[in-house]
PDB file of C-alpha atoms in Angstrom:
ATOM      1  CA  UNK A   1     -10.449  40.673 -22.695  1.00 60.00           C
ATOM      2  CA  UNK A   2     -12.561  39.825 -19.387  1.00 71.00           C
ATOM      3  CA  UNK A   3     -14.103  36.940 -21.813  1.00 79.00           C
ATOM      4  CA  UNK A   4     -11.266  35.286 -22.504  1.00 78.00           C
ATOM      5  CA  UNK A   5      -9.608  35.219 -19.170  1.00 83.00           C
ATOM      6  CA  UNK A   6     -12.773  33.565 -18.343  1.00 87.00           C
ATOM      7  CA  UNK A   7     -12.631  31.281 -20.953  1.00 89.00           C
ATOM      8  CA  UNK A   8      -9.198  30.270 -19.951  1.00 87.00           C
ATOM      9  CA  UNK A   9     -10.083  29.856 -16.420  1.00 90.00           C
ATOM     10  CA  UNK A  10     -13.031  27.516 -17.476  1.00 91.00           C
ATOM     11  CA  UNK A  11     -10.783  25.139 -19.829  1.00 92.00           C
ATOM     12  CA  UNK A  12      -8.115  24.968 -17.255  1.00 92.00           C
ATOM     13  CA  UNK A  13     -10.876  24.084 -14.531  1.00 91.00           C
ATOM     14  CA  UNK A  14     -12.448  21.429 -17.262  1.00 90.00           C
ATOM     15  CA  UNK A  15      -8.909  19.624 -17.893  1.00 90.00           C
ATOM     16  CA  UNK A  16      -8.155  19.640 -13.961  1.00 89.00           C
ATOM     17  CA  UNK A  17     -11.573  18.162 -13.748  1.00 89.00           C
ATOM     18  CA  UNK A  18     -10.958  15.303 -16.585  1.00 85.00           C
ATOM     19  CA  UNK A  19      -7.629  14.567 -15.143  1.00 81.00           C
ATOM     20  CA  UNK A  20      -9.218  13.577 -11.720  1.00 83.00           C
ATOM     21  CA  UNK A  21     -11.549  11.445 -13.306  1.00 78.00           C
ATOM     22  CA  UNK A  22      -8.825   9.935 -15.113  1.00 77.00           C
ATOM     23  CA  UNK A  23      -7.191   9.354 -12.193  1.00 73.00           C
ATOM     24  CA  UNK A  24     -10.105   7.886 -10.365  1.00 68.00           C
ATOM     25  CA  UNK A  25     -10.958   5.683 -12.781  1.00 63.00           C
ATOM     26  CA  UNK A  26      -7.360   4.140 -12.700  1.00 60.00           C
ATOM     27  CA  UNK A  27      -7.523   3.426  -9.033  1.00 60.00           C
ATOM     28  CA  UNK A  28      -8.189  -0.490  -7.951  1.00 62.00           C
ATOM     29  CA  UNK A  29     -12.115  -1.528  -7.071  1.00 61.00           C
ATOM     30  CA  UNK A  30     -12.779  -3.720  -4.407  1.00 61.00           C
ATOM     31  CA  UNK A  31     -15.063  -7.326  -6.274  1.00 60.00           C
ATOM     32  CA  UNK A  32     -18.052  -6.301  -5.032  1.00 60.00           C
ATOM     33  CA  UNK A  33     -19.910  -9.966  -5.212  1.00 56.00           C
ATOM     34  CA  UNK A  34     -18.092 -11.160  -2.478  1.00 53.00           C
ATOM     35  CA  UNK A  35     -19.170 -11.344   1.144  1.00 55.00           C
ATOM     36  CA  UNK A  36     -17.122 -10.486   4.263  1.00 54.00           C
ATOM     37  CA  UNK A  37     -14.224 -11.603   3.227  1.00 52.00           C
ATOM     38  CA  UNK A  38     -10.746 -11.733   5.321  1.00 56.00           C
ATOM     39  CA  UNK A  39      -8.379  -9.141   5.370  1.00 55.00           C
ATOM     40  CA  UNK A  40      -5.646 -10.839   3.359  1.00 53.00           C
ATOM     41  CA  UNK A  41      -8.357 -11.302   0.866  1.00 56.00           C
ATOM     42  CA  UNK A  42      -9.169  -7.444   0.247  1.00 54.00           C
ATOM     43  CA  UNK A  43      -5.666  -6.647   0.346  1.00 56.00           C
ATOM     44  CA  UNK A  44      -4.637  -8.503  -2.526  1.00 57.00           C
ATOM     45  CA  UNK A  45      -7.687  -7.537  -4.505  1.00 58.00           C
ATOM     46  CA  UNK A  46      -6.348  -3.800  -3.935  1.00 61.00           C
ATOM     47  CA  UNK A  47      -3.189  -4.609  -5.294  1.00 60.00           C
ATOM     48  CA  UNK A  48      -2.251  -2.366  -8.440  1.00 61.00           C
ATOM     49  CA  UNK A  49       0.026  -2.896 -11.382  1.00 61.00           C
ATOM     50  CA  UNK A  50       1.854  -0.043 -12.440  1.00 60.00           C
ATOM     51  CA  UNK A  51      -0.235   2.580 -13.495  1.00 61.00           C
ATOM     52  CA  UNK A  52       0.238   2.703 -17.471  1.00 60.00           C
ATOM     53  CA  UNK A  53      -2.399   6.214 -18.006  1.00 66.00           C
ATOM     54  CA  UNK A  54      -1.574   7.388 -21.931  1.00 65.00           C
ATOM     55  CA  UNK A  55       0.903   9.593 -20.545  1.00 68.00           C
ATOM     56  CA  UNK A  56       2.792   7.406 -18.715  1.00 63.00           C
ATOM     57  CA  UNK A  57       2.618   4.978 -21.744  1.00 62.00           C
ATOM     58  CA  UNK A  58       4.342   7.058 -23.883  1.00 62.00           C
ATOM     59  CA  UNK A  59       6.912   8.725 -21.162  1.00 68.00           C
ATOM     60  CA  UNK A  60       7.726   5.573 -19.123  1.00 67.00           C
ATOM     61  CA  UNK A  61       8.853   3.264 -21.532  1.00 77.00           C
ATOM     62  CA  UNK A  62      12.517   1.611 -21.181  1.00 82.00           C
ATOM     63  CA  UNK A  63      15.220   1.050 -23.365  1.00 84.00           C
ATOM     64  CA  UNK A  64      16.676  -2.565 -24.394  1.00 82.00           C
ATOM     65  CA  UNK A  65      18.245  -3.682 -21.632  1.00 86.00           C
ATOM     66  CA  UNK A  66      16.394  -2.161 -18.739  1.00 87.00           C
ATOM     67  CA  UNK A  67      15.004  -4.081 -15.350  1.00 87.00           C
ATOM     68  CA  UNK A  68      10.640  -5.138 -16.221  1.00 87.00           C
ATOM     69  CA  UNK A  69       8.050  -6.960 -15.088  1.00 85.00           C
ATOM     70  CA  UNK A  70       5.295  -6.786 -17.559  1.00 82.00           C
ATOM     71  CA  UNK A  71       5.747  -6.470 -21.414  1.00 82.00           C
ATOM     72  CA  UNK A  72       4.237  -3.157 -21.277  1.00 78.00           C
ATOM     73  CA  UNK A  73       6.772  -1.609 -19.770  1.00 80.00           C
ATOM     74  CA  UNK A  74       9.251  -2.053 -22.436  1.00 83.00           C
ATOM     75  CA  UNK A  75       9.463   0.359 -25.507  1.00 81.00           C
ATOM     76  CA  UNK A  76      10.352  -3.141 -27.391  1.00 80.00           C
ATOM     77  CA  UNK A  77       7.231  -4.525 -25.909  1.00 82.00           C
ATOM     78  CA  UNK A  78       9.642  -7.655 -24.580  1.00 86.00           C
ATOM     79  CA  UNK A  79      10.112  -8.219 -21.367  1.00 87.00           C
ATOM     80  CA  UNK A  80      12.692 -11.652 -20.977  1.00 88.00           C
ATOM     81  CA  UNK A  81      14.319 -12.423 -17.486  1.00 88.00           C
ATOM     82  CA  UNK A  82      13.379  -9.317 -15.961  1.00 88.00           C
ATOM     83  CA  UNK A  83      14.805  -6.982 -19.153  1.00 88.00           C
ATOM     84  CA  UNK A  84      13.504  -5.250 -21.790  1.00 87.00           C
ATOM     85  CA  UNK A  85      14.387  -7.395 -24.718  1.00 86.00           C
ATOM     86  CA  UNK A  86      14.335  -7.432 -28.671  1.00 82.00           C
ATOM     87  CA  UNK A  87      12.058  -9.802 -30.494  1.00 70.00           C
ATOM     88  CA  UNK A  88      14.914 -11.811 -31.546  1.00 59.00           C
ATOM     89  CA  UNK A  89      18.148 -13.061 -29.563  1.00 52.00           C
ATOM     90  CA  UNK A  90      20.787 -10.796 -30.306  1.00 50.00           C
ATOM     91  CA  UNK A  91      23.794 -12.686 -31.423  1.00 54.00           C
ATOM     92  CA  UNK A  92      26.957 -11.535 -31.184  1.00 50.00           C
TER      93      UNK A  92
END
């Protein structure tokens, strides 16, 4: 019984871990070729997108008809005018 508690502990210590990583790897990296640049320079290059992990892919799509910015965002995969839109005009 001790074992498997242990077990347990180690798997949830291994996914925390892999999350993190995840999580890291997500996060916006500075270009490193350039030199001193100025500051309105590095803070656009650290300027994310919406982060779209596979979670977060599958959980934060929108419906037809919602407010976007990027395709991605829609569960249609259309974003037209700032909405989620089909792949064809809806005519009505």
């Amino acid at each position: 019984m001790k074992d498997l508690s242990h077990r347990g502990a180690l798997l949830a210590c291994c996914l925390l871990f892999l999350l993190i990583v995840q999580q890291v790897t997500c996060s916006p990296v500075l270009q490193p070729d350039t030199p001193s640049t100025s500051v309105q320079k590095v803070q656009r290059s650290l300027k994310r997108t919406a982060r779209m992990t596979p979670l977060w892919r599958t959980v934060g799509t929108k419906p037809h008809g919602a407010y976007c910015q990027n395709n991605y965002e829609c569960s249609t995969g259309i974003c037209r005018m700032g909405h989620c839109s089909y792949s064809q005009p809806v005519n009505s």
